[in-house]
mmCIF file of C-alpha atoms in Angstrom:
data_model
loop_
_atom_site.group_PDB
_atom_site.id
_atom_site.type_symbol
_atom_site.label_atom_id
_atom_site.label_comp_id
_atom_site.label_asym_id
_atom_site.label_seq_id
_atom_site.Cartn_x
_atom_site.Cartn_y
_atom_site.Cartn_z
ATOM 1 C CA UNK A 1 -165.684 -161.666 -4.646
ATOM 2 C CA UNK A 2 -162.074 -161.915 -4.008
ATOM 3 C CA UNK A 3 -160.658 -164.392 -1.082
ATOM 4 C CA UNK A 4 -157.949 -163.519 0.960
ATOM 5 C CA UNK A 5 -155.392 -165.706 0.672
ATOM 6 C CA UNK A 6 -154.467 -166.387 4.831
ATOM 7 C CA UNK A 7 -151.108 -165.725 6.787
ATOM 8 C CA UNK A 8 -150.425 -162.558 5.008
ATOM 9 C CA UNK A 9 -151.086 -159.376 6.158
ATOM 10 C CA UNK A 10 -151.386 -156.264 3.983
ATOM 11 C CA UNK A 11 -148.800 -153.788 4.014
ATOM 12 C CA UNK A 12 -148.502 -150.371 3.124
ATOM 13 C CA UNK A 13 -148.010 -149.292 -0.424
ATOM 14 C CA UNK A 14 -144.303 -148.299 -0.911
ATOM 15 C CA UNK A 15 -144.070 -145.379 -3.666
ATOM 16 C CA UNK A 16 -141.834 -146.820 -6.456
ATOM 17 C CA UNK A 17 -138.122 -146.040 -6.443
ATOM 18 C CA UNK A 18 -137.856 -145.957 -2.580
ATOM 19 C CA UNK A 19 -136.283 -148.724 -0.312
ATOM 20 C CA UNK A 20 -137.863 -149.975 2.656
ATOM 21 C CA UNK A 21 -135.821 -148.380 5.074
ATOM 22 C CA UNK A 22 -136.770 -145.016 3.406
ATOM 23 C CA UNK A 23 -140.350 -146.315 4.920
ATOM 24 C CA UNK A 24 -138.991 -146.951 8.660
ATOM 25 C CA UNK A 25 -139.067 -143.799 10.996
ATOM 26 C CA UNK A 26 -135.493 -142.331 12.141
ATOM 27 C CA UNK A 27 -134.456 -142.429 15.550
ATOM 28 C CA UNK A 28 -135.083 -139.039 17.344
ATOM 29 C CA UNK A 29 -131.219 -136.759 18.732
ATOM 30 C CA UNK A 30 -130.506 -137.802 21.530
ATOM 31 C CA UNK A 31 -130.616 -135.623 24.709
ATOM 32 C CA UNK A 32 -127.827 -133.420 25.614
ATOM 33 C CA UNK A 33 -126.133 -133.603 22.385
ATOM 34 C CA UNK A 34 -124.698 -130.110 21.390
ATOM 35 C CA UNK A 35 -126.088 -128.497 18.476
ATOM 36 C CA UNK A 36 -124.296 -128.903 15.119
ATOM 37 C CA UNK A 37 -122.541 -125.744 14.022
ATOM 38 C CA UNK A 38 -121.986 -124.329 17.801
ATOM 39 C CA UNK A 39 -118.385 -123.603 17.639
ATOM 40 C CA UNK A 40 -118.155 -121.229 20.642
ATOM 41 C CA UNK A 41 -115.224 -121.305 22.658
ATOM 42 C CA UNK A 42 -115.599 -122.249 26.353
ATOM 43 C CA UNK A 43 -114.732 -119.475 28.492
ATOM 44 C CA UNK A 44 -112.630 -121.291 30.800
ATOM 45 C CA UNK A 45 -109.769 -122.184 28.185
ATOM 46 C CA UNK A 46 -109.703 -118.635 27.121
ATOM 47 C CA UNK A 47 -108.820 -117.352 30.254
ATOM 48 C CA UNK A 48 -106.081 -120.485 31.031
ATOM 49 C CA UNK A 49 -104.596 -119.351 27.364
ATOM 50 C CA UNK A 50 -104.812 -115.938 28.444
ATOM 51 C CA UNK A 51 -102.574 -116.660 31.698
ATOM 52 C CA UNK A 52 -100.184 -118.655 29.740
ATOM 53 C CA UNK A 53 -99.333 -115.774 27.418
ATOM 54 C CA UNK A 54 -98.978 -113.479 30.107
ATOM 55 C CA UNK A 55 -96.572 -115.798 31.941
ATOM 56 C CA UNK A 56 -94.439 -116.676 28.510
ATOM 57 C CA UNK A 57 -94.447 -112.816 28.080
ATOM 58 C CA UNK A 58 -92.760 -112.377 31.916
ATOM 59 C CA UNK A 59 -90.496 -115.500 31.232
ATOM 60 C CA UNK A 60 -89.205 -113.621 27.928
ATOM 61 C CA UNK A 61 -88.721 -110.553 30.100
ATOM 62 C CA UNK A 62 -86.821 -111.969 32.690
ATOM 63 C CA UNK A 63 -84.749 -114.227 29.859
ATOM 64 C CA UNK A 64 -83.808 -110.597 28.109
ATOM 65 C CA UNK A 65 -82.907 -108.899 31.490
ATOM 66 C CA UNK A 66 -81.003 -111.527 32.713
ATOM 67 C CA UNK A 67 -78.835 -111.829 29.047
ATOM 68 C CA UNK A 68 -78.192 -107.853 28.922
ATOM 69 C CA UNK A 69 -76.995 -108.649 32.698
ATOM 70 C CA UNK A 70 -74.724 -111.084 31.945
ATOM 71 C CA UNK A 71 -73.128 -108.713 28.781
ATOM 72 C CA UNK A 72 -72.375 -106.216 31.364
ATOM 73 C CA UNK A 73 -71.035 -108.561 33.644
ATOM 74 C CA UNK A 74 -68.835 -109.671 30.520
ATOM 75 C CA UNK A 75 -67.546 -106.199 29.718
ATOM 76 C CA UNK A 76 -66.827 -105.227 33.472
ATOM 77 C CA UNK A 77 -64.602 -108.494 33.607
ATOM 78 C CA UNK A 78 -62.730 -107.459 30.327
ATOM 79 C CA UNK A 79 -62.762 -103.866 31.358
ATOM 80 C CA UNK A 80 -61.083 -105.085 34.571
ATOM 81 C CA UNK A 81 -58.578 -107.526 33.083
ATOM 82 C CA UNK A 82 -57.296 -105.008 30.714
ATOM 83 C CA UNK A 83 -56.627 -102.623 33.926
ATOM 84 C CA UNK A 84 -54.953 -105.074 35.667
ATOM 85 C CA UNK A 85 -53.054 -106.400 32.872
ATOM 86 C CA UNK A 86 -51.977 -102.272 32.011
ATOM 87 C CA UNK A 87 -51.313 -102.035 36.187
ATOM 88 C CA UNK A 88 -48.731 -104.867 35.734
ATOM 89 C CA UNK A 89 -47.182 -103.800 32.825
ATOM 90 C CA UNK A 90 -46.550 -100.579 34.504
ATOM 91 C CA UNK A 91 -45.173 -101.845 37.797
ATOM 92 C CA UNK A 92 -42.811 -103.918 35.532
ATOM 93 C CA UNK A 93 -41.547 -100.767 33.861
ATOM 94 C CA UNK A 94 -41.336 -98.580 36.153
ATOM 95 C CA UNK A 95 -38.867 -100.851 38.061
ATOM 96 C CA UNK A 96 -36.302 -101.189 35.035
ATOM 97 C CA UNK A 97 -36.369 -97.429 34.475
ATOM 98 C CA UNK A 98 -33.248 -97.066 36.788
ATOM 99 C CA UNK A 99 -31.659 -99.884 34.089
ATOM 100 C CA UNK A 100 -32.838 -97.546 31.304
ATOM 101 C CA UNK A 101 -31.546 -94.233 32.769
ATOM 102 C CA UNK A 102 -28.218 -96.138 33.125
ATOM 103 C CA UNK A 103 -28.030 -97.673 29.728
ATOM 104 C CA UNK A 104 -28.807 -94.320 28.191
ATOM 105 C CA UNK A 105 -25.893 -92.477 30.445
ATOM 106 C CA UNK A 106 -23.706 -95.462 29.112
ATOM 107 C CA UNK A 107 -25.086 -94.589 25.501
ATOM 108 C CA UNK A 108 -23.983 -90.722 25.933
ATOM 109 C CA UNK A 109 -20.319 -91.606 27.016
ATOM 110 C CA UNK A 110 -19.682 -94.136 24.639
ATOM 111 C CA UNK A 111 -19.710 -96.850 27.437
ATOM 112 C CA UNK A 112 -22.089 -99.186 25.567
ATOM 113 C CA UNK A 113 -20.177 -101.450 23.661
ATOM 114 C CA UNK A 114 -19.342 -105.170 22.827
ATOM 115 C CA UNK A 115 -22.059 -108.024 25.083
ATOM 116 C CA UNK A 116 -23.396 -105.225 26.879
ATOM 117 C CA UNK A 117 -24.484 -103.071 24.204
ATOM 118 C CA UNK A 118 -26.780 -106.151 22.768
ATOM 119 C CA UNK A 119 -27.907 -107.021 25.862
ATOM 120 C CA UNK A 120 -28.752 -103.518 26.324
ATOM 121 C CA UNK A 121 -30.760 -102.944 23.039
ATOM 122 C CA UNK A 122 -32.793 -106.274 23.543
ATOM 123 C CA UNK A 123 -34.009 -105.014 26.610
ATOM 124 C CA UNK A 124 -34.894 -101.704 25.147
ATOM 125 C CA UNK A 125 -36.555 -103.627 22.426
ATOM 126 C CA UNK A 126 -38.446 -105.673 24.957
ATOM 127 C CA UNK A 127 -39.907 -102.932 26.678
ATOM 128 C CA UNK A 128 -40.901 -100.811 23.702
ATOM 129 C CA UNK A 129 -42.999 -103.827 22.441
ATOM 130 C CA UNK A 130 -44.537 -103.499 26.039
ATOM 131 C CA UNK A 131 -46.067 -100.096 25.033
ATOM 132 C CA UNK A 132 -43.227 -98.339 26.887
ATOM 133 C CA UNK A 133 -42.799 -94.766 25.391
ATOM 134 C CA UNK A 134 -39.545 -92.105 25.897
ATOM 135 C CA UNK A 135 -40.653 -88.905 25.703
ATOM 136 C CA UNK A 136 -38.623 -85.109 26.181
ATOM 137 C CA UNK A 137 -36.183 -83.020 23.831
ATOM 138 C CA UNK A 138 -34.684 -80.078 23.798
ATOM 139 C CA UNK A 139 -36.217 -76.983 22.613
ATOM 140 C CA UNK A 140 -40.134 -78.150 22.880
ATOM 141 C CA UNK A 141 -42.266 -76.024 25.093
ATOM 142 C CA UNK A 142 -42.474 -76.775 28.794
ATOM 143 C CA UNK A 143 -45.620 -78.450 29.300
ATOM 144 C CA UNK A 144 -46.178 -78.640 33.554
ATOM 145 C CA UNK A 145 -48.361 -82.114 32.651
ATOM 146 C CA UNK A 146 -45.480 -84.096 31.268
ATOM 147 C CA UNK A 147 -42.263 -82.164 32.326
ATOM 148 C CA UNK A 148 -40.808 -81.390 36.055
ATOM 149 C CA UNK A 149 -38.269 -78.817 35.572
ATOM 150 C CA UNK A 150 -35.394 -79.160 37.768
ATOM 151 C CA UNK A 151 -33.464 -75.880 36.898
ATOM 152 C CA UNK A 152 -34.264 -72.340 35.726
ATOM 153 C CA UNK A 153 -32.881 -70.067 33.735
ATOM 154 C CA UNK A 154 -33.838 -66.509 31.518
ATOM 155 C CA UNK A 155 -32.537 -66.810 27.900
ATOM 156 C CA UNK A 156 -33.062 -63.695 25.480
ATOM 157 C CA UNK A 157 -33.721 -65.870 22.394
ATOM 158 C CA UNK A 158 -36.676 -67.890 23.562
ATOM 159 C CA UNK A 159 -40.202 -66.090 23.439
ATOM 160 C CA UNK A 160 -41.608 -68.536 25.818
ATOM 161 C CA UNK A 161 -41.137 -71.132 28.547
ATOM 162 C CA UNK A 162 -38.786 -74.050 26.863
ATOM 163 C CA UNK A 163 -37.417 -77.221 27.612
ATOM 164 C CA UNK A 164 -33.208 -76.067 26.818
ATOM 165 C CA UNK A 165 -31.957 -79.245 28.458
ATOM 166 C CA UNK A 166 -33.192 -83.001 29.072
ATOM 167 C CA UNK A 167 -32.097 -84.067 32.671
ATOM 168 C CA UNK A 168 -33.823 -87.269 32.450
ATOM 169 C CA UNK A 169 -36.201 -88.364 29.641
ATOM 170 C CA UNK A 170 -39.869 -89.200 30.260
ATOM 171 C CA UNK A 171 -41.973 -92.558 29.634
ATOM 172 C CA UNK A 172 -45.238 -93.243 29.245
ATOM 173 C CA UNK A 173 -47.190 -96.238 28.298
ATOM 174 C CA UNK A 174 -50.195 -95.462 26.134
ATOM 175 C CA UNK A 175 -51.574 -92.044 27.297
ATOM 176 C CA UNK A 176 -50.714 -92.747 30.869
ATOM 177 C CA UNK A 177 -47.570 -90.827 32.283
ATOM 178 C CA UNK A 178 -45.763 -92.790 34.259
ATOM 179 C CA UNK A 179 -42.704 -90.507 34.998
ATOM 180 C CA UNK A 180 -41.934 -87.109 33.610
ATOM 181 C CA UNK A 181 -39.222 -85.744 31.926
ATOM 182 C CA UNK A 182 -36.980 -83.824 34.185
ATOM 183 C CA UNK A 183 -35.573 -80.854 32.158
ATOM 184 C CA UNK A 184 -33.975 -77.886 32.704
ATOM 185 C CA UNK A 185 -36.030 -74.430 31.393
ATOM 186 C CA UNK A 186 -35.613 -71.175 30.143
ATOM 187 C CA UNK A 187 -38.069 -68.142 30.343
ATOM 188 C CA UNK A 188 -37.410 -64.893 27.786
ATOM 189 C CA UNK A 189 -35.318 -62.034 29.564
ATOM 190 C CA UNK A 190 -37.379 -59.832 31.931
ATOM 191 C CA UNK A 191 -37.488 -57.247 29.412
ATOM 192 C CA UNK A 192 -36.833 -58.288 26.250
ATOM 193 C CA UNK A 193 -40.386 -58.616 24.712
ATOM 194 C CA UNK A 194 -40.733 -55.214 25.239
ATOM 195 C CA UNK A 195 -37.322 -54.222 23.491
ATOM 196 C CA UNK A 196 -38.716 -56.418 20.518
ATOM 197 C CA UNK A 197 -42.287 -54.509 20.306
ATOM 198 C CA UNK A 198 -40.236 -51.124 20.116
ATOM 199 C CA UNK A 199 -37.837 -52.354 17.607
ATOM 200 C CA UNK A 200 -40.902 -53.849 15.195
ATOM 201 C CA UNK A 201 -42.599 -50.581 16.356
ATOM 202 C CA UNK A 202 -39.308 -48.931 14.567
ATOM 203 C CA UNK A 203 -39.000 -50.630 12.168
ATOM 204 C CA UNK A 204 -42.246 -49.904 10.735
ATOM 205 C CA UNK A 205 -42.049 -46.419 11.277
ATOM 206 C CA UNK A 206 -39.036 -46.580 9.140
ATOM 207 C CA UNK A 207 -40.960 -48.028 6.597
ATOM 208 C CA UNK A 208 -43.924 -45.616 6.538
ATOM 209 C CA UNK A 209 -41.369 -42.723 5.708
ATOM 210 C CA UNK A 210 -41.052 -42.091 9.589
ATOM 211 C CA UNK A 211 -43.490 -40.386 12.187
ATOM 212 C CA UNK A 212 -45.502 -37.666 11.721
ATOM 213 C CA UNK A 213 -44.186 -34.341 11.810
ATOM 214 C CA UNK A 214 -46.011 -31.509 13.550
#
């Protein structure tokens, strides 16, 4: 019979290949813990995220209306200082027509000669760089939108309403009118479109070998 040898206690057989701590219990999860592999979002932040996104999408909004303000704001402001520049310009102009009228009188009675005659085309020059525009001669038809006829006459070798004399040429600046001519005008003799239908009418009778006979 065997003796046991004292102060040693007998422990449990260990299978071989395995360490002792492979022996020792593990510790139990603790309480509370969330479950591995729960990755469900809490409600709360979605609806916080949710807000946010609306508010960036009103921010943009407001961002876009306020820019396509401010471009129309931009154009009235150049719209305006274009008017008011073209307003000025015409004031200017319209004042030194009375110099103009006069230089061009001087022009037609071979007045403009010597220092006067260069002074005279430099400011001609000047305000043709301005935009400044003479308009009006002889022979085009009168147009009631850009001519003011001063005299009247009947001529029999016009076949409409036509400027025959320039009293005073017109100016304009761009499309905008800012005196007319002043001309005199002819109308055809009272009369004398219906002389010129018979004699056509006439003449091609002549032509055809004459009228009818009965």
């Amino acid at each position: 019979m065997t003796e046991e040898t004292p102060g040693f206690e007998e422990k449990p057989d260990v299978p071989s290949g395995a360490t002792p701590d492979d022996a020792e219990p593990k510790a139990a999860p603790q309480e509370g813990a969330a479950p591995a592999g729960d990755g469900a979002p809490d409600a709360g932040l979605v609806a916080q995220l949710d807000q946010v996104r609306t508010a960036l999408g009103e921010r943009t909004m407001d961002l876009q209306r306020l820019q396509a303000e401010y471009q129309n704001y931009r154009r009235r402001v150049e719209r305006d200082r274009i008017t008011v520049k073209e307003i000025a310009i015409a004031n200017l102009l319209t004042e030194l027509l009375p110099v103009l009228d006069d230089i061009g009188r001087a022009r037609e009675h071979g007045e403009l000669v010597g220092g006067f005659k260069s002074v005279a085309e430099s400011l001609e020059t000047v305000a043709a760089k301005m935009g400044l525009q003479q308009f009006g001669k002889e022979g085009e038809p009168f147009d009631p939108t850009i001519h003011e006829a001063l005299m009247h006459s009947y001529a029999p070798d016009v076949t409409e309403t036509t400027c025959v004399a320039i009293l005073q040429p017109g100016y304009r600046i761009g499309e905008r009118t800012i005196r007319p001519a002043r001309v005199a005008v002819a109308e055809p003799q009272p009369g004398a479109q219906t002389v010129k239908e018979e004699s056509a009418e006439t003449a091609d009778d002549k032509e055809n070998g004459g009228p009818d006979e009965g």
